[in-house]
PDB file of C-alpha atoms in Angstrom:
ATOM      1  CA  UNK A 152     -80.760-121.926  89.076  1.00 77.00           C
ATOM      2  CA  UNK A 153     -79.947-125.068  87.137  1.00 80.00           C
ATOM      3  CA  UNK A 154     -80.077-128.245  89.256  1.00 83.00           C
ATOM      4  CA  UNK A 155     -76.827-130.247  89.166  1.00 89.00           C
ATOM      5  CA  UNK A 156     -76.635-133.214  86.774  1.00 90.00           C
ATOM      6  CA  UNK A 157     -79.904-132.279  85.030  1.00 88.00           C
ATOM      7  CA  UNK A 158     -79.767-131.049  81.407  1.00 89.00           C
ATOM      8  CA  UNK A 159     -81.854-127.967  80.521  1.00 82.00           C
ATOM      9  CA  UNK A 160     -83.736-130.021  77.910  1.00 84.00           C
ATOM     10  CA  UNK A 161     -85.137-132.227  80.701  1.00 88.00           C
ATOM     11  CA  UNK A 162     -87.184-129.353  82.121  1.00 86.00           C
ATOM     12  CA  UNK A 163     -90.841-129.802  81.131  1.00 87.00           C
ATOM     13  CA  UNK A 164     -93.059-128.086  83.728  1.00 86.00           C
ATOM     14  CA  UNK A 165     -92.703-125.364  86.332  1.00 85.00           C
ATOM     15  CA  UNK A 166     -94.591-123.829  89.216  1.00 85.00           C
ATOM     16  CA  UNK A 167     -93.856-120.774  91.356  1.00 84.00           C
ATOM     17  CA  UNK A 168     -92.843-121.279  94.955  1.00 81.00           C
ATOM     18  CA  UNK A 169     -94.194-118.138  96.591  1.00 77.00           C
ATOM     19  CA  UNK A 170     -92.824-117.730 100.090  1.00 79.00           C
ATOM     20  CA  UNK A 171     -93.486-115.044 102.659  1.00 78.00           C
ATOM     21  CA  UNK A 172     -90.265-113.062 102.386  1.00 82.00           C
ATOM     22  CA  UNK A 173     -89.899-109.465 103.540  1.00 86.00           C
ATOM     23  CA  UNK A 174     -86.975-107.086 103.767  1.00 88.00           C
ATOM     24  CA  UNK A 175     -88.940-104.471 105.701  1.00 88.00           C
ATOM     25  CA  UNK A 176     -88.944-103.840 109.416  1.00 90.00           C
ATOM     26  CA  UNK A 177     -92.183-104.339 111.345  1.00 89.00           C
ATOM     27  CA  UNK A 178     -92.726-100.559 111.400  1.00 90.00           C
ATOM     28  CA  UNK A 179     -92.084-100.255 107.645  1.00 87.00           C
ATOM     29  CA  UNK A 180     -94.466-103.137 106.900  1.00 84.00           C
ATOM     30  CA  UNK A 181     -97.246-101.383 108.828  1.00 85.00           C
ATOM     31  CA  UNK A 182     -97.189 -98.598 106.212  1.00 83.00           C
ATOM     32  CA  UNK A 183     -98.377-101.106 103.595  1.00 81.00           C
ATOM     33  CA  UNK A 184    -101.431-102.327 105.499  1.00 80.00           C
ATOM     34  CA  UNK A 185    -104.567-101.615 103.483  1.00 76.00           C
ATOM     35  CA  UNK A 186    -105.804 -99.036 105.985  1.00 79.00           C
ATOM     36  CA  UNK A 187    -102.684 -96.949 105.269  1.00 78.00           C
ATOM     37  CA  UNK A 188    -102.621 -97.319 101.463  1.00 77.00           C
ATOM     38  CA  UNK A 189    -104.630 -95.161  99.081  1.00 76.00           C
ATOM     39  CA  UNK A 190    -106.225 -93.206 101.902  1.00 77.00           C
ATOM     40  CA  UNK A 191    -108.350 -90.220 100.945  1.00 77.00           C
ATOM     41  CA  UNK A 192    -106.975 -87.017 102.463  1.00 73.00           C
ATOM     42  CA  UNK A 193    -109.960 -85.243 103.976  1.00 73.00           C
ATOM     43  CA  UNK A 194    -109.967 -81.468 103.941  1.00 74.00           C
ATOM     44  CA  UNK A 195    -112.467 -78.675 104.359  1.00 77.00           C
ATOM     45  CA  UNK A 196    -112.461 -76.424 101.334  1.00 77.00           C
ATOM     46  CA  UNK A 197    -114.753 -73.851  99.778  1.00 80.00           C
ATOM     47  CA  UNK A 198    -117.194 -74.649  96.999  1.00 83.00           C
ATOM     48  CA  UNK A 199    -115.607 -75.083  93.556  1.00 82.00           C
ATOM     49  CA  UNK A 200    -117.083 -72.875  90.859  1.00 85.00           C
ATOM     50  CA  UNK A 201    -116.914 -74.301  87.310  1.00 82.00           C
ATOM     51  CA  UNK A 202    -117.014 -71.577  84.655  1.00 82.00           C
ATOM     52  CA  UNK A 203    -117.877 -71.963  80.994  1.00 78.00           C
ATOM     53  CA  UNK A 204    -114.972 -71.891  78.567  1.00 75.00           C
ATOM     54  CA  UNK A 205    -114.705 -68.633  76.592  1.00 73.00           C
ATOM     55  CA  UNK A 206    -113.995 -70.515  73.371  1.00 68.00           C
ATOM     56  CA  UNK A 207    -117.152 -70.966  71.321  1.00 68.00           C
ATOM     57  CA  UNK A 208    -115.874 -74.020  69.480  1.00 70.00           C
ATOM     58  CA  UNK A 209    -113.614 -76.751  70.738  1.00 67.00           C
ATOM     59  CA  UNK A 210    -110.855 -77.532  68.216  1.00 72.00           C
ATOM     60  CA  UNK A 211    -111.326 -80.892  66.527  1.00 76.00           C
ATOM     61  CA  UNK A 212    -108.754 -83.447  67.601  1.00 80.00           C
ATOM     62  CA  UNK A 213    -107.022 -85.651  65.054  1.00 83.00           C
ATOM     63  CA  UNK A 214    -107.688 -89.380  65.036  1.00 83.00           C
ATOM     64  CA  UNK A 215    -105.339 -91.375  67.253  1.00 82.00           C
ATOM     65  CA  UNK A 216    -102.442 -92.816  65.257  1.00 82.00           C
ATOM     66  CA  UNK A 217     -98.875 -94.034  65.579  1.00 78.00           C
ATOM     67  CA  UNK A 218     -96.140 -91.596  66.523  1.00 71.00           C
ATOM     68  CA  UNK A 219     -98.253 -89.108  68.471  1.00 75.00           C
ATOM     69  CA  UNK A 220     -96.512 -87.660  71.531  1.00 72.00           C
ATOM     70  CA  UNK A 221     -98.458 -88.774  74.625  1.00 73.00           C
ATOM     71  CA  UNK A 222     -99.846 -86.140  76.977  1.00 78.00           C
ATOM     72  CA  UNK A 223     -99.474 -86.355  80.773  1.00 81.00           C
ATOM     73  CA  UNK A 224    -102.000 -87.415  81.947  1.00 85.00           C
ATOM     74  CA  UNK A 225    -103.021 -89.044  78.690  1.00 86.00           C
ATOM     75  CA  UNK A 226    -106.807 -88.824  79.059  1.00 89.00           C
ATOM     76  CA  UNK A 227    -109.930 -89.229  81.191  1.00 90.00           C
ATOM     77  CA  UNK A 228    -112.958 -91.492  81.506  1.00 90.00           C
ATOM     78  CA  UNK A 229    -116.443 -90.116  80.898  1.00 89.00           C
ATOM     79  CA  UNK A 230    -119.614 -92.231  80.673  1.00 90.00           C
ATOM     80  CA  UNK A 231    -117.553 -95.444  80.747  1.00 90.00           C
ATOM     81  CA  UNK A 232    -115.476 -94.326  77.738  1.00 90.00           C
ATOM     82  CA  UNK A 233    -111.773 -93.483  77.599  1.00 91.00           C
ATOM     83  CA  UNK A 234    -111.115 -90.055  76.051  1.00 88.00           C
ATOM     84  CA  UNK A 235    -107.477 -89.313  75.143  1.00 89.00           C
ATOM     85  CA  UNK A 236    -106.224 -85.740  75.542  1.00 86.00           C
ATOM     86  CA  UNK A 237    -104.162 -85.504  72.357  1.00 83.00           C
ATOM     87  CA  UNK A 238    -106.353 -87.350  69.831  1.00 84.00           C
ATOM     88  CA  UNK A 239    -109.842 -88.734  69.258  1.00 85.00           C
ATOM     89  CA  UNK A 240    -111.131 -92.309  69.208  1.00 87.00           C
ATOM     90  CA  UNK A 241    -113.951 -93.418  66.955  1.00 87.00           C
ATOM     91  CA  UNK A 242    -116.183 -96.470  67.500  1.00 87.00           C
ATOM     92  CA  UNK A 243    -114.903 -99.175  65.125  1.00 87.00           C
ATOM     93  CA  UNK A 244    -116.800-102.236  63.888  1.00 89.00           C
ATOM     94  CA  UNK A 245    -114.516-104.990  65.131  1.00 90.00           C
ATOM     95  CA  UNK A 246    -115.235-107.790  62.661  1.00 90.00           C
ATOM     96  CA  UNK A 247    -114.665-105.647  59.584  1.00 90.00           C
ATOM     97  CA  UNK A 248    -111.616-103.944  61.066  1.00 90.00           C
ATOM     98  CA  UNK A 249    -109.959-107.304  61.731  1.00 92.00           C
ATOM     99  CA  UNK A 250    -110.796-108.798  58.328  1.00 91.00           C
ATOM    100  CA  UNK A 251    -107.661-110.312  56.797  1.00 92.00           C
ATOM    101  CA  UNK A 252    -105.571-109.467  59.882  1.00 93.00           C
ATOM    102  CA  UNK A 253    -103.049-111.591  61.765  1.00 95.00           C
ATOM    103  CA  UNK A 254    -103.071-110.413  65.410  1.00 94.00           C
ATOM    104  CA  UNK A 255    -100.253-111.702  67.596  1.00 95.00           C
ATOM    105  CA  UNK A 256    -100.748-110.981  71.324  1.00 96.00           C
ATOM    106  CA  UNK A 257     -97.548-111.556  73.299  1.00 94.00           C
ATOM    107  CA  UNK A 258     -97.068-111.245  77.031  1.00 92.00           C
ATOM    108  CA  UNK A 259     -98.816-111.740  80.332  1.00 91.00           C
ATOM    109  CA  UNK A 260    -102.370-112.530  81.433  1.00 90.00           C
ATOM    110  CA  UNK A 261    -103.478-108.885  81.037  1.00 93.00           C
ATOM    111  CA  UNK A 262    -103.068-109.266  77.267  1.00 94.00           C
ATOM    112  CA  UNK A 263    -104.596-112.761  77.451  1.00 92.00           C
ATOM    113  CA  UNK A 264    -107.715-110.886  78.606  1.00 93.00           C
ATOM    114  CA  UNK A 265    -107.772-109.328  75.130  1.00 93.00           C
ATOM    115  CA  UNK A 266    -107.774-112.815  73.608  1.00 93.00           C
ATOM    116  CA  UNK A 267    -110.726-113.788  75.769  1.00 93.00           C
ATOM    117  CA  UNK A 268    -112.522-110.540  74.860  1.00 92.00           C
ATOM    118  CA  UNK A 269    -112.041-111.152  71.123  1.00 93.00           C
ATOM    119  CA  UNK A 270    -113.389-114.704  71.438  1.00 91.00           C
ATOM    120  CA  UNK A 271    -116.459-113.566  73.379  1.00 91.00           C
ATOM    121  CA  UNK A 272    -117.151-110.554  71.109  1.00 89.00           C
ATOM    122  CA  UNK A 273    -116.684-112.174  67.684  1.00 89.00           C
ATOM    123  CA  UNK A 274    -119.020-115.144  67.553  1.00 89.00           C
ATOM    124  CA  UNK A 275    -117.474-116.418  64.311  1.00 89.00           C
ATOM    125  CA  UNK A 276    -114.030-116.877  65.921  1.00 87.00           C
ATOM    126  CA  UNK A 277    -113.320-120.550  66.528  1.00 89.00           C
ATOM    127  CA  UNK A 278    -110.687-121.732  68.987  1.00 85.00           C
ATOM    128  CA  UNK A 279    -108.125-124.233  67.710  1.00 87.00           C
ATOM    129  CA  UNK A 280    -106.934-126.921  70.123  1.00 85.00           C
ATOM    130  CA  UNK A 281    -103.121-126.778  70.180  1.00 82.00           C
ATOM    131  CA  UNK A 282    -102.887-129.744  72.592  1.00 79.00           C
ATOM    132  CA  UNK A 283    -101.486-127.778  75.497  1.00 77.00           C
ATOM    133  CA  UNK A 284    -103.032-127.343  78.934  1.00 75.00           C
ATOM    134  CA  UNK A 285    -103.515-124.765  81.680  1.00 71.00           C
ATOM    135  CA  UNK A 286    -103.980-121.000  81.794  1.00 75.00           C
ATOM    136  CA  UNK A 287    -100.577-120.354  80.217  1.00 84.00           C
ATOM    137  CA  UNK A 288    -101.234-122.464  77.115  1.00 85.00           C
ATOM    138  CA  UNK A 289    -100.697-120.955  73.677  1.00 86.00           C
ATOM    139  CA  UNK A 290    -104.097-119.893  72.272  1.00 87.00           C
ATOM    140  CA  UNK A 291    -105.232-119.601  68.655  1.00 89.00           C
ATOM    141  CA  UNK A 292    -108.616-118.484  67.279  1.00 91.00           C
ATOM    142  CA  UNK A 293    -109.559-118.142  63.596  1.00 90.00           C
ATOM    143  CA  UNK A 294    -112.429-116.849  61.481  1.00 89.00           C
ATOM    144  CA  UNK A 295    -112.018-118.604  58.141  1.00 91.00           C
ATOM    145  CA  UNK A 296    -114.668-116.523  56.333  1.00 90.00           C
ATOM    146  CA  UNK A 297    -113.059-113.195  57.232  1.00 91.00           C
ATOM    147  CA  UNK A 298    -109.515-114.596  57.329  1.00 90.00           C
ATOM    148  CA  UNK A 299    -108.943-113.402  60.912  1.00 90.00           C
ATOM    149  CA  UNK A 300    -106.148-115.075  62.886  1.00 92.00           C
ATOM    150  CA  UNK A 301    -105.597-114.136  66.553  1.00 93.00           C
ATOM    151  CA  UNK A 302    -102.965-115.753  68.781  1.00 94.00           C
ATOM    152  CA  UNK A 303    -101.825-115.313  72.367  1.00 92.00           C
ATOM    153  CA  UNK A 304     -98.474-116.522  73.643  1.00 92.00           C
ATOM    154  CA  UNK A 305     -97.004-116.092  77.131  1.00 90.00           C
ATOM    155  CA  UNK A 306     -93.694-114.352  77.622  1.00 90.00           C
ATOM    156  CA  UNK A 307     -90.794-116.361  79.034  1.00 89.00           C
ATOM    157  CA  UNK A 308     -89.402-116.276  82.572  1.00 87.00           C
ATOM    158  CA  UNK A 309     -90.145-114.867  85.037  1.00 88.00           C
ATOM    159  CA  UNK A 310     -93.686-116.269  85.267  1.00 87.00           C
ATOM    160  CA  UNK A 311     -95.232-116.137  88.725  1.00 87.00           C
ATOM    161  CA  UNK A 312     -98.449-117.901  89.689  1.00 79.00           C
ATOM    162  CA  UNK A 313     -99.957-120.764  91.630  1.00 79.00           C
ATOM    163  CA  UNK A 314    -100.554-122.977  88.569  1.00 82.00           C
ATOM    164  CA  UNK A 315     -98.240-125.541  87.007  1.00 85.00           C
ATOM    165  CA  UNK A 316     -97.348-124.665  83.418  1.00 84.00           C
ATOM    166  CA  UNK A 317     -95.494-126.352  80.577  1.00 85.00           C
ATOM    167  CA  UNK A 318     -92.115-124.957  79.495  1.00 84.00           C
ATOM    168  CA  UNK A 319     -91.598-127.383  76.606  1.00 84.00           C
ATOM    169  CA  UNK A 320     -92.463-124.660  74.094  1.00 83.00           C
ATOM    170  CA  UNK A 321     -91.551-121.554  76.119  1.00 86.00           C
ATOM    171  CA  UNK A 322     -89.833-118.796  74.105  1.00 89.00           C
ATOM    172  CA  UNK A 323     -88.470-115.349  74.801  1.00 92.00           C
ATOM    173  CA  UNK A 324     -90.469-112.672  72.962  1.00 93.00           C
ATOM    174  CA  UNK A 325     -87.415-111.374  71.107  1.00 94.00           C
ATOM    175  CA  UNK A 326     -86.998-114.798  69.505  1.00 94.00           C
ATOM    176  CA  UNK A 327     -90.718-114.990  68.629  1.00 94.00           C
ATOM    177  CA  UNK A 328     -90.523-111.554  66.961  1.00 95.00           C
ATOM    178  CA  UNK A 329     -87.341-112.540  65.098  1.00 94.00           C
ATOM    179  CA  UNK A 330     -89.107-115.496  63.464  1.00 93.00           C
ATOM    180  CA  UNK A 331     -92.131-113.373  62.488  1.00 91.00           C
ATOM    181  CA  UNK A 332     -92.006-112.338  58.840  1.00 90.00           C
ATOM    182  CA  UNK A 333     -94.383-109.409  59.192  1.00 88.00           C
ATOM    183  CA  UNK A 334     -96.328-107.453  56.563  1.00 90.00           C
ATOM    184  CA  UNK A 335     -99.072-104.792  56.430  1.00 91.00           C
ATOM    185  CA  UNK A 336    -101.772-107.099  57.846  1.00 93.00           C
ATOM    186  CA  UNK A 337     -99.634-108.351  60.741  1.00 94.00           C
ATOM    187  CA  UNK A 338    -100.243-106.663  64.091  1.00 95.00           C
ATOM    188  CA  UNK A 339     -98.094-107.489  67.126  1.00 95.00           C
ATOM    189  CA  UNK A 340     -99.193-106.387  70.609  1.00 95.00           C
ATOM    190  CA  UNK A 341     -96.644-106.698  73.435  1.00 95.00           C
ATOM    191  CA  UNK A 342     -97.352-106.535  77.175  1.00 94.00           C
ATOM    192  CA  UNK A 343     -94.600-106.924  79.771  1.00 94.00           C
ATOM    193  CA  UNK A 344     -94.392-105.988  83.418  1.00 92.00           C
ATOM    194  CA  UNK A 345     -96.507-107.663  86.094  1.00 92.00           C
ATOM    195  CA  UNK A 346     -94.315-110.767  86.527  1.00 90.00           C
ATOM    196  CA  UNK A 347     -91.141-108.651  86.648  1.00 92.00           C
ATOM    197  CA  UNK A 348     -92.205-106.485  89.590  1.00 91.00           C
ATOM    198  CA  UNK A 349     -90.618-108.606  92.380  1.00 90.00           C
ATOM    199  CA  UNK A 350     -87.208-108.618  90.672  1.00 91.00           C
ATOM    200  CA  UNK A 351     -84.458-105.984  90.301  1.00 93.00           C
ATOM    201  CA  UNK A 352     -85.366-103.348  87.703  1.00 94.00           C
ATOM    202  CA  UNK A 353     -82.338-104.199  85.529  1.00 94.00           C
ATOM    203  CA  UNK A 354     -83.944-107.564  84.641  1.00 95.00           C
ATOM    204  CA  UNK A 355     -87.000-105.776  83.230  1.00 95.00           C
ATOM    205  CA  UNK A 356     -84.912-103.146  81.422  1.00 96.00           C
ATOM    206  CA  UNK A 357     -82.683-105.795  79.839  1.00 96.00           C
ATOM    207  CA  UNK A 358     -85.733-107.754  78.637  1.00 96.00           C
ATOM    208  CA  UNK A 359     -87.446-104.629  77.282  1.00 96.00           C
ATOM    209  CA  UNK A 360     -84.245-103.642  75.425  1.00 97.00           C
ATOM    210  CA  UNK A 361     -84.014-107.118  73.855  1.00 96.00           C
ATOM    211  CA  UNK A 362     -87.639-106.856  72.686  1.00 96.00           C
ATOM    212  CA  UNK A 363     -86.917-103.324  71.387  1.00 97.00           C
ATOM    213  CA  UNK A 364     -83.986-104.624  69.305  1.00 96.00           C
ATOM    214  CA  UNK A 365     -86.159-107.442  67.916  1.00 96.00           C
ATOM    215  CA  UNK A 366     -88.901-104.939  66.961  1.00 96.00           C
ATOM    216  CA  UNK A 367     -86.236-102.736  65.351  1.00 96.00           C
ATOM    217  CA  UNK A 368     -85.081-105.704  63.208  1.00 96.00           C
ATOM    218  CA  UNK A 369     -88.700-106.567  62.329  1.00 96.00           C
ATOM    219  CA  UNK A 370     -89.451-103.015  61.176  1.00 95.00           C
ATOM    220  CA  UNK A 371     -86.280-102.993  59.050  1.00 95.00           C
ATOM    221  CA  UNK A 372     -87.334-106.097  57.099  1.00 94.00           C
ATOM    222  CA  UNK A 373     -91.080-105.381  57.190  1.00 94.00           C
ATOM    223  CA  UNK A 374     -91.747-101.657  57.837  1.00 94.00           C
ATOM    224  CA  UNK A 375     -95.498-102.122  57.194  1.00 93.00           C
ATOM    225  CA  UNK A 376     -95.889-104.349  60.262  1.00 93.00           C
ATOM    226  CA  UNK A 377     -97.803-102.681  63.078  1.00 94.00           C
ATOM    227  CA  UNK A 378     -96.364-103.051  66.574  1.00 94.00           C
ATOM    228  CA  UNK A 379     -98.253-101.867  69.654  1.00 93.00           C
ATOM    229  CA  UNK A 380     -96.930-101.813  73.213  1.00 94.00           C
ATOM    230  CA  UNK A 381     -99.566-102.094  75.943  1.00 94.00           C
ATOM    231  CA  UNK A 382     -98.380-100.563  79.209  1.00 93.00           C
ATOM    232  CA  UNK A 383     -99.060-102.206  82.571  1.00 94.00           C
ATOM    233  CA  UNK A 384    -102.368-102.091  84.427  1.00 94.00           C
ATOM    234  CA  UNK A 385    -102.404-100.857  87.997  1.00 91.00           C
ATOM    235  CA  UNK A 386    -103.280-103.620  90.437  1.00 90.00           C
ATOM    236  CA  UNK A 387    -104.672-104.358  93.908  1.00 88.00           C
ATOM    237  CA  UNK A 388    -103.458-102.053  96.672  1.00 82.00           C
ATOM    238  CA  UNK A 389    -103.213-104.720  99.353  1.00 78.00           C
ATOM    239  CA  UNK A 390    -101.742-107.769  97.577  1.00 77.00           C
ATOM    240  CA  UNK A 391     -98.116-108.341  98.584  1.00 83.00           C
ATOM    241  CA  UNK A 392     -97.319-104.650  98.125  1.00 84.00           C
ATOM    242  CA  UNK A 393     -93.621-105.067  98.866  1.00 84.00           C
ATOM    243  CA  UNK A 394     -93.134-107.358  95.842  1.00 87.00           C
ATOM    244  CA  UNK A 395     -95.989-106.456  93.496  1.00 87.00           C
ATOM    245  CA  UNK A 396     -97.024-102.910  94.420  1.00 87.00           C
ATOM    246  CA  UNK A 397     -97.654-100.212  91.823  1.00 87.00           C
ATOM    247  CA  UNK A 398     -94.452 -98.417  92.849  1.00 89.00           C
ATOM    248  CA  UNK A 399     -92.522-101.119  90.979  1.00 92.00           C
ATOM    249  CA  UNK A 400     -95.036-101.025  88.125  1.00 92.00           C
ATOM    250  CA  UNK A 401     -94.752 -97.256  87.741  1.00 93.00           C
ATOM    251  CA  UNK A 402     -90.962 -97.415  87.357  1.00 95.00           C
ATOM    252  CA  UNK A 403     -91.362-100.120  84.690  1.00 95.00           C
ATOM    253  CA  UNK A 404     -94.110 -98.095  82.960  1.00 94.00           C
ATOM    254  CA  UNK A 405     -91.778 -95.086  82.683  1.00 94.00           C
ATOM    255  CA  UNK A 406     -88.920 -97.307  81.495  1.00 95.00           C
ATOM    256  CA  UNK A 407     -90.838 -99.033  78.696  1.00 94.00           C
ATOM    257  CA  UNK A 408     -92.220 -95.739  77.358  1.00 92.00           C
ATOM    258  CA  UNK A 409     -88.692 -94.345  77.271  1.00 92.00           C
ATOM    259  CA  UNK A 410     -87.217 -97.463  75.633  1.00 94.00           C
ATOM    260  CA  UNK A 411     -89.745 -97.583  72.766  1.00 92.00           C
ATOM    261  CA  UNK A 412     -90.111 -93.861  72.066  1.00 90.00           C
ATOM    262  CA  UNK A 413     -87.606 -93.907  69.173  1.00 89.00           C
ATOM    263  CA  UNK A 414     -89.573 -96.546  67.227  1.00 91.00           C
ATOM    264  CA  UNK A 415     -92.689 -96.111  65.115  1.00 89.00           C
ATOM    265  CA  UNK A 416     -94.907 -98.145  67.442  1.00 91.00           C
ATOM    266  CA  UNK A 417     -98.256 -97.465  69.050  1.00 90.00           C
ATOM    267  CA  UNK A 418     -98.480 -97.099  72.826  1.00 90.00           C
ATOM    268  CA  UNK A 419    -101.650 -98.053  74.685  1.00 90.00           C
ATOM    269  CA  UNK A 420    -101.448 -96.251  78.013  1.00 91.00           C
ATOM    270  CA  UNK A 421    -103.164 -98.907  80.108  1.00 93.00           C
ATOM    271  CA  UNK A 422    -101.563 -97.366  83.201  1.00 93.00           C
ATOM    272  CA  UNK A 423    -103.469 -94.081  82.898  1.00 93.00           C
ATOM    273  CA  UNK A 424    -106.619 -95.859  81.679  1.00 92.00           C
ATOM    274  CA  UNK A 425    -106.790 -98.156  84.711  1.00 93.00           C
ATOM    275  CA  UNK A 426    -105.987 -95.227  87.050  1.00 91.00           C
ATOM    276  CA  UNK A 427    -108.835 -93.204  85.516  1.00 91.00           C
ATOM    277  CA  UNK A 428    -111.220 -96.144  85.922  1.00 91.00           C
ATOM    278  CA  UNK A 429    -109.979 -96.707  89.487  1.00 89.00           C
ATOM    279  CA  UNK A 430    -109.944-100.454  88.902  1.00 88.00           C
ATOM    280  CA  UNK A 431    -107.144-101.436  91.348  1.00 87.00           C
ATOM    281  CA  UNK A 432    -107.298-104.889  89.784  1.00 88.00           C
ATOM    282  CA  UNK A 433    -104.566-106.502  87.711  1.00 88.00           C
ATOM    283  CA  UNK A 434    -107.360-107.988  85.575  1.00 89.00           C
ATOM    284  CA  UNK A 435    -109.787-105.084  85.077  1.00 90.00           C
ATOM    285  CA  UNK A 436    -113.438-105.572  84.038  1.00 91.00           C
ATOM    286  CA  UNK A 437    -114.584-106.044  80.448  1.00 92.00           C
ATOM    287  CA  UNK A 438    -115.471-102.367  79.978  1.00 91.00           C
ATOM    288  CA  UNK A 439    -111.835-101.391  80.570  1.00 92.00           C
ATOM    289  CA  UNK A 440    -110.543-104.126  78.237  1.00 93.00           C
ATOM    290  CA  UNK A 441    -113.037-102.925  75.605  1.00 93.00           C
ATOM    291  CA  UNK A 442    -111.639 -99.399  75.768  1.00 92.00           C
ATOM    292  CA  UNK A 443    -108.055-100.654  75.529  1.00 94.00           C
ATOM    293  CA  UNK A 444    -108.938-102.724  72.450  1.00 93.00           C
ATOM    294  CA  UNK A 445    -110.761 -99.750  70.906  1.00 92.00           C
ATOM    295  CA  UNK A 446    -107.440 -97.882  70.852  1.00 92.00           C
ATOM    296  CA  UNK A 447    -105.905-100.837  68.985  1.00 92.00           C
ATOM    297  CA  UNK A 448    -108.753-100.790  66.445  1.00 92.00           C
ATOM    298  CA  UNK A 449    -108.286 -97.048  65.892  1.00 91.00           C
ATOM    299  CA  UNK A 450    -104.561 -97.603  65.287  1.00 90.00           C
ATOM    300  CA  UNK A 451    -105.020-100.337  62.679  1.00 90.00           C
ATOM    301  CA  UNK A 452    -108.237 -99.285  60.855  1.00 88.00           C
TER     302      UNK A 452
END
């Protein structure tokens, strides 16, 4: 809400005011205590016999690419590696794959993890000081020899967290996409969801539709531009479940897949990946981030 007698241009910094608010009865709240969430259902059952498949050869899966219809569930984890059901992923040499590429990461802190992974994995990437501060600051890293440019930018409101952040340069993602020229070496990765969970679902749907329209306009003027949508991660089971629980995230996950299915964009099913890994952490470990980024590399190289 806009304070009276204060122009919007005067707003420079913000911070979330997280208060203990609940709309549940005492009995309803007890259902969300950690001891009652994600409980293994014990049962006595007979031994499971695993038989060999009659097929002598397993059909070769095609390489993962844009436009493939996702399976449900979309894959499994084996030996710390994500294996999609409907396509195959190859190990890709990151530095060469990203040569000459402009990677624009847009969204929340789960996609900022990608930025941090790129900087730690490519020793020739150098961070550029953009004279901002805090966790939400715009980040830029470049490799001048390979002409690699990677940026991360936060999405606009709502942004929930305990840290103060600058809003002098805050932009809605649709506007950022609209001012992006795009071409065959431009890759845009979008991640929305976690900060929208406490709010009515129509706020998330409206934002996702605005981003969809902006991507539609981008692909009309620059059809060679690659756009990837990263779905939400699952998160902790016992952190303010009423506002941030995975129930809200699952509805948003279904909505964003439905909204973007008519566009030629890549979907990274971080929801199923983090379920398969059993991370229960909004910021999963590096091995999970590595597997998410490997899907991106397979899409673009």
